[in-house]
Amino acid sequence: MTTASIALVDDDRNILTSVSIALQAEGFVTRVYSDGEAALKALVDNPPDLAVLDIKMPQMDGLELLRRLREKSAVPVIFLTSKDDELDEALGLAMGADDYIAKPFSQRLLIARIRAILRRTEVAVPGEHGEAAPPPQPVIERGRLAMDPARHRVTWAGANVTLTVTEFLILETLAQRPGIVKTRNQLMDAAYHDDIYVDDRTIDSHIKRVRRKFRQVDPEFDAIETLYGAGYRFSDD
């Protein structure tokens, strides 16, 4: 079983070194980058299992790196932001990040977040090989939609649609019960950890991104309905 690879992108070499050593001690394979341009090319050409991006970097900052990465890849991303900088957090999550951690942070917390996301994407997590494997999750089929949680694979009328972990969880929550309205709070609970707080606009941004991705393969896609003042629902008609 291949060990999970983690890419670290930060212009602070002390952070790169200390976090890389901590992750390697936990059994992860690490790759480090101090330049956004070089990191973008590497993340697209040779995707890791997860990337940790710093927001505050010269030349290409973490938000721009994330924006350009999301045009080509759905690799899970945790981004590092300044303490109490809610604007960075909201922008990063709306642009497709899967989680965030405010600096200064504990390495134990970062490793816990990395493990949580990798478990959701069915990647081998070091130190957990002896645990009982969870039962396989059935493929969800709703009209032209097919979702395979075990493989994190989504198709629409047979065409592949690439979603981030967060986008996948939001769509999965809607598709599990077609026709049932899910509030934004319910979608947030499904997509984020208990200690991650996002506002309604972040969920709206994720929904817009999901719709846009589906319309790239089917311009007439309209299966995700907005019920103003209530939330969203999936229609498999």
Tab-separated table of C-alpha atoms in Angstrom:
chain	number	residue	atom	x	y	z
A	1	MET	CA	0.000	0.000	0.000
A	2	THR	CA	1.471	3.348	-1.077
A	3	THR	CA	2.144	5.861	1.684
A	4	ALA	CA	0.365	9.208	1.388
A	5	SER	CA	2.407	12.067	-0.061
A	6	ILE	CA	2.030	15.585	1.297
A	7	ALA	CA	3.165	18.744	-0.517
A	8	LEU	CA	4.103	21.720	1.671
A	9	VAL	CA	4.172	25.205	0.131
A	10	ASP	CA	5.479	28.054	2.296
A	11	ASP	CA	8.114	30.777	1.885
A	12	ASP	CA	9.190	30.249	5.511
A	13	ARG	CA	11.886	27.585	5.316
A	14	ASN	CA	11.798	27.025	9.077
A	15	ILE	CA	8.139	25.997	8.818
A	16	LEU	CA	8.863	23.814	5.785
A	17	THR	CA	11.653	22.021	7.620
A	18	SER	CA	9.891	21.517	10.953
A	19	VAL	CA	6.553	20.422	9.460
A	20	SER	CA	8.253	18.140	6.949
A	21	ILE	CA	10.237	16.427	9.728
A	22	ALA	CA	7.078	16.009	11.819
A	23	LEU	CA	5.155	14.488	8.903
A	24	GLN	CA	7.990	12.156	7.974
A	25	ALA	CA	8.122	10.990	11.584
A	26	GLU	CA	4.449	10.041	11.207
A	27	GLY	CA	5.228	8.002	8.083
A	28	PHE	CA	4.208	10.468	5.373
A	29	VAL	CA	6.222	11.226	2.247
A	30	THR	CA	6.768	14.985	1.912
A	31	ARG	CA	7.637	17.393	-0.881
A	32	VAL	CA	8.453	21.027	-0.079
A	33	TYR	CA	8.211	24.191	-2.178
A	34	SER	CA	9.016	27.781	-1.238
A	35	ASP	CA	7.870	29.322	-4.542
A	36	GLY	CA	4.266	29.426	-5.754
A	37	GLU	CA	5.057	29.121	-9.464
A	38	ALA	CA	7.252	26.071	-9.007
A	39	ALA	CA	4.719	24.537	-6.635
A	40	LEU	CA	1.843	24.996	-9.098
A	41	LYS	CA	3.664	23.168	-11.882
A	42	ALA	CA	4.667	20.323	-9.557
A	43	LEU	CA	1.188	19.960	-8.036
A	44	VAL	CA	-0.392	19.713	-11.497
A	45	ASP	CA	2.251	17.531	-13.159
A	46	ASN	CA	2.707	15.165	-10.215
A	47	PRO	CA	-0.242	15.573	-7.803
A	48	PRO	CA	0.343	14.668	-4.154
A	49	ASP	CA	-2.378	13.109	-2.021
A	50	LEU	CA	-2.798	16.429	-0.193
A	51	ALA	CA	-1.257	19.915	-0.281
A	52	VAL	CA	-0.715	22.389	2.555
A	53	LEU	CA	-0.511	25.964	1.227
A	54	ASP	CA	0.486	29.137	3.029
A	55	ILE	CA	-1.628	32.168	2.113
A	56	LYS	CA	0.978	34.889	2.664
A	57	MET	CA	3.708	34.338	0.072
A	58	PRO	CA	5.498	36.810	-2.222
A	59	GLN	CA	4.993	36.813	-6.010
A	60	MET	CA	2.201	34.213	-6.192
A	61	ASP	CA	0.337	34.038	-2.888
A	62	GLY	CA	-1.538	31.003	-1.657
A	63	LEU	CA	-4.952	32.208	-2.819
A	64	GLU	CA	-3.757	32.733	-6.381
A	65	LEU	CA	-2.003	29.367	-6.280
A	66	LEU	CA	-5.219	27.745	-5.062
A	67	ARG	CA	-7.303	29.480	-7.747
A	68	ARG	CA	-5.022	28.316	-10.540
A	69	LEU	CA	-4.668	24.837	-9.044
A	70	ARG	CA	-8.436	24.394	-8.928
A	71	GLU	CA	-8.630	25.063	-12.681
A	72	LYS	CA	-6.696	21.842	-13.259
A	73	SER	CA	-6.823	19.669	-10.143
A	74	ALA	CA	-9.047	18.592	-7.263
A	75	VAL	CA	-6.173	17.584	-4.969
A	76	PRO	CA	-7.263	18.152	-1.343
A	77	VAL	CA	-5.887	21.392	0.093
A	78	ILE	CA	-5.387	22.674	3.639
A	79	PHE	CA	-4.324	26.290	3.723
A	80	LEU	CA	-2.505	28.196	6.432
A	81	THR	CA	-3.790	31.664	7.246
A	82	SER	CA	-2.964	34.465	9.653
A	83	LYS	CA	-4.686	34.300	13.025
A	84	ASP	CA	-8.118	35.987	13.034
A	85	ASP	CA	-7.934	36.766	9.288
A	86	GLU	CA	-11.513	35.784	8.444
A	87	LEU	CA	-11.261	37.214	4.917
A	88	ASP	CA	-8.494	34.773	3.986
A	89	GLU	CA	-10.448	31.892	5.499
A	90	ALA	CA	-13.668	32.734	3.654
A	91	LEU	CA	-11.891	33.278	0.342
A	92	GLY	CA	-9.873	30.091	0.609
A	93	LEU	CA	-12.867	27.908	1.427
A	94	ALA	CA	-14.979	29.535	-1.284
A	95	MET	CA	-12.212	28.918	-3.827
A	96	GLY	CA	-12.149	25.200	-3.122
A	97	ALA	CA	-9.881	24.576	-0.130
A	98	ASP	CA	-10.924	21.626	2.026
A	99	ASP	CA	-9.802	22.968	5.392
A	100	TYR	CA	-7.749	25.732	6.985
A	101	ILE	CA	-5.553	26.241	10.035
A	102	ALA	CA	-4.665	29.621	11.529
A	103	LYS	CA	-1.034	30.420	12.350
A	104	PRO	CA	0.514	29.857	14.786
A	105	PHE	CA	-0.621	26.232	14.764
A	106	SER	CA	0.357	23.024	16.491
A	107	GLN	CA	1.866	20.305	14.340
A	108	ARG	CA	-0.351	17.792	16.116
A	109	LEU	CA	-3.446	19.671	14.932
A	110	LEU	CA	-2.169	19.856	11.353
A	111	ILE	CA	-1.415	16.132	11.295
A	112	ALA	CA	-4.886	15.350	12.681
A	113	ARG	CA	-6.512	17.467	9.947
A	114	ILE	CA	-4.388	15.806	7.260
A	115	ARG	CA	-5.374	12.351	8.498
A	116	ALA	CA	-9.063	13.286	8.575
A	117	ILE	CA	-9.077	14.468	4.955
A	118	LEU	CA	-7.067	11.502	3.714
A	119	ARG	CA	-9.485	9.107	5.384
A	120	ARG	CA	-12.319	10.769	3.475
A	121	THR	CA	-10.468	10.285	0.194
A	122	GLU	CA	-9.618	6.636	0.946
A	123	VAL	CA	-5.861	7.294	0.896
A	124	ALA	CA	-3.602	5.050	2.960
A	125	VAL	CA	-2.896	6.868	6.225
A	126	PRO	CA	0.367	5.949	8.004
A	127	GLY	CA	-0.102	4.300	11.380
A	128	GLU	CA	-3.664	3.213	10.693
A	129	HIS	CA	-3.115	0.060	8.659
A	130	GLY	CA	-4.064	-2.153	11.593
A	131	GLU	CA	-7.497	-0.620	12.019
A	132	ALA	CA	-10.544	-2.421	10.719
A	133	ALA	CA	-11.457	-1.212	7.265
A	134	PRO	CA	-14.770	0.625	7.077
A	135	PRO	CA	-17.531	-1.148	5.166
A	136	PRO	CA	-17.598	-0.248	1.465
A	137	GLN	CA	-19.948	2.611	0.644
A	138	PRO	CA	-22.432	1.863	-2.120
A	139	VAL	CA	-22.381	3.785	-5.371
A	140	ILE	CA	-25.077	6.475	-5.433
A	141	GLU	CA	-27.043	6.536	-8.698
A	142	ARG	CA	-29.564	9.316	-9.246
A	143	GLY	CA	-30.726	9.696	-12.827
A	144	ARG	CA	-27.636	10.611	-14.872
A	145	LEU	CA	-25.538	11.090	-11.717
A	146	ALA	CA	-23.292	8.363	-10.343
A	147	MET	CA	-21.135	8.877	-7.234
A	148	ASP	CA	-18.633	6.313	-5.987
A	149	PRO	CA	-17.535	7.392	-2.469
A	150	ALA	CA	-14.904	4.651	-2.212
A	151	ARG	CA	-13.104	5.957	-5.291
A	152	HIS	CA	-14.127	9.609	-4.920
A	153	ARG	CA	-15.439	9.380	-8.489
A	154	VAL	CA	-18.333	11.320	-9.986
A	155	THR	CA	-19.875	10.962	-13.431
A	156	TRP	CA	-22.770	12.660	-15.189
A	157	ALA	CA	-24.235	10.704	-18.102
A	158	GLY	CA	-20.968	8.749	-18.143
A	159	ALA	CA	-18.700	11.818	-18.255
A	160	ASN	CA	-16.242	12.338	-15.393
A	161	VAL	CA	-16.713	15.382	-13.150
A	162	THR	CA	-13.782	16.268	-10.870
A	163	LEU	CA	-14.817	17.563	-7.443
A	164	THR	CA	-12.866	18.539	-4.346
A	165	VAL	CA	-13.481	16.603	-1.132
A	166	THR	CA	-15.741	19.377	0.168
A	167	GLU	CA	-17.703	19.627	-3.083
A	168	PHE	CA	-18.109	15.859	-3.134
A	169	LEU	CA	-19.492	15.784	0.407
A	170	ILE	CA	-21.967	18.580	-0.325
A	171	LEU	CA	-23.238	16.876	-3.488
A	172	GLU	CA	-23.358	13.494	-1.755
A	173	THR	CA	-25.525	14.963	1.026
A	174	LEU	CA	-27.958	16.356	-1.544
A	175	ALA	CA	-28.011	13.239	-3.729
A	176	GLN	CA	-28.609	10.809	-0.881
A	177	ARG	CA	-32.200	12.086	-0.553
A	178	PRO	CA	-33.422	13.539	-3.852
A	179	GLY	CA	-36.218	16.076	-3.543
A	180	ILE	CA	-35.467	16.771	0.132
A	181	VAL	CA	-34.368	20.313	0.901
A	182	LYS	CA	-31.063	20.608	2.751
A	183	THR	CA	-30.388	23.836	4.603
A	184	ARG	CA	-27.039	25.553	4.357
A	185	ASN	CA	-26.356	24.547	7.969
A	186	GLN	CA	-26.953	20.892	7.122
A	187	LEU	CA	-24.583	21.122	4.175
A	188	MET	CA	-21.966	22.824	6.331
A	189	ASP	CA	-22.266	20.057	8.937
A	190	ALA	CA	-21.718	17.448	6.222
A	191	ALA	CA	-18.742	19.170	4.625
A	192	TYR	CA	-16.762	20.632	7.522
A	193	HIS	CA	-15.363	19.571	10.876
A	194	ASP	CA	-17.200	20.675	14.000
A	195	ASP	CA	-14.549	23.302	14.727
A	196	ILE	CA	-14.642	24.876	11.267
A	197	TYR	CA	-17.100	27.741	10.934
A	198	VAL	CA	-18.141	29.045	7.528
A	199	ASP	CA	-20.957	31.345	6.509
A	200	ASP	CA	-23.777	30.899	4.023
A	201	ARG	CA	-21.818	32.548	1.236
A	202	THR	CA	-19.185	29.828	1.376
A	203	ILE	CA	-21.762	27.081	0.789
A	204	ASP	CA	-23.282	29.167	-2.010
A	205	SER	CA	-19.835	29.477	-3.597
A	206	HIS	CA	-19.305	25.716	-3.429
A	207	ILE	CA	-22.692	25.104	-5.052
A	208	LYS	CA	-21.819	27.533	-7.854
A	209	ARG	CA	-18.531	25.730	-8.448
A	210	VAL	CA	-20.257	22.323	-8.534
A	211	ARG	CA	-22.851	23.581	-11.010
A	212	ARG	CA	-20.138	25.098	-13.197
A	213	LYS	CA	-18.195	21.833	-13.282
A	214	PHE	CA	-21.270	19.833	-14.268
A	215	ARG	CA	-22.190	22.371	-16.951
A	216	GLN	CA	-18.782	21.871	-18.497
A	217	VAL	CA	-19.952	18.348	-19.440
A	218	ASP	CA	-23.656	19.198	-19.794
A	219	PRO	CA	-24.611	22.838	-20.455
A	220	GLU	CA	-28.230	21.994	-19.541
A	221	PHE	CA	-27.393	20.673	-16.067
A	222	ASP	CA	-30.023	21.871	-13.572
A	223	ALA	CA	-30.243	19.030	-11.032
A	224	ILE	CA	-29.250	21.205	-8.060
A	225	GLU	CA	-32.145	23.500	-7.260
A	226	THR	CA	-32.069	26.611	-5.084
A	227	LEU	CA	-35.007	27.211	-2.792
A	228	TYR	CA	-34.551	30.789	-1.684
A	229	GLY	CA	-34.745	31.173	2.063
A	230	ALA	CA	-34.675	27.398	2.567
A	231	GLY	CA	-31.595	25.813	0.993
A	232	TYR	CA	-30.863	23.401	-1.848
A	233	ARG	CA	-32.159	20.098	-3.133
A	234	PHE	CA	-31.152	17.555	-5.755
A	235	SER	CA	-33.634	16.572	-8.442
A	236	ASP	CA	-33.112	13.326	-10.339
A	237	ASP	CA	-36.017	13.819	-12.713
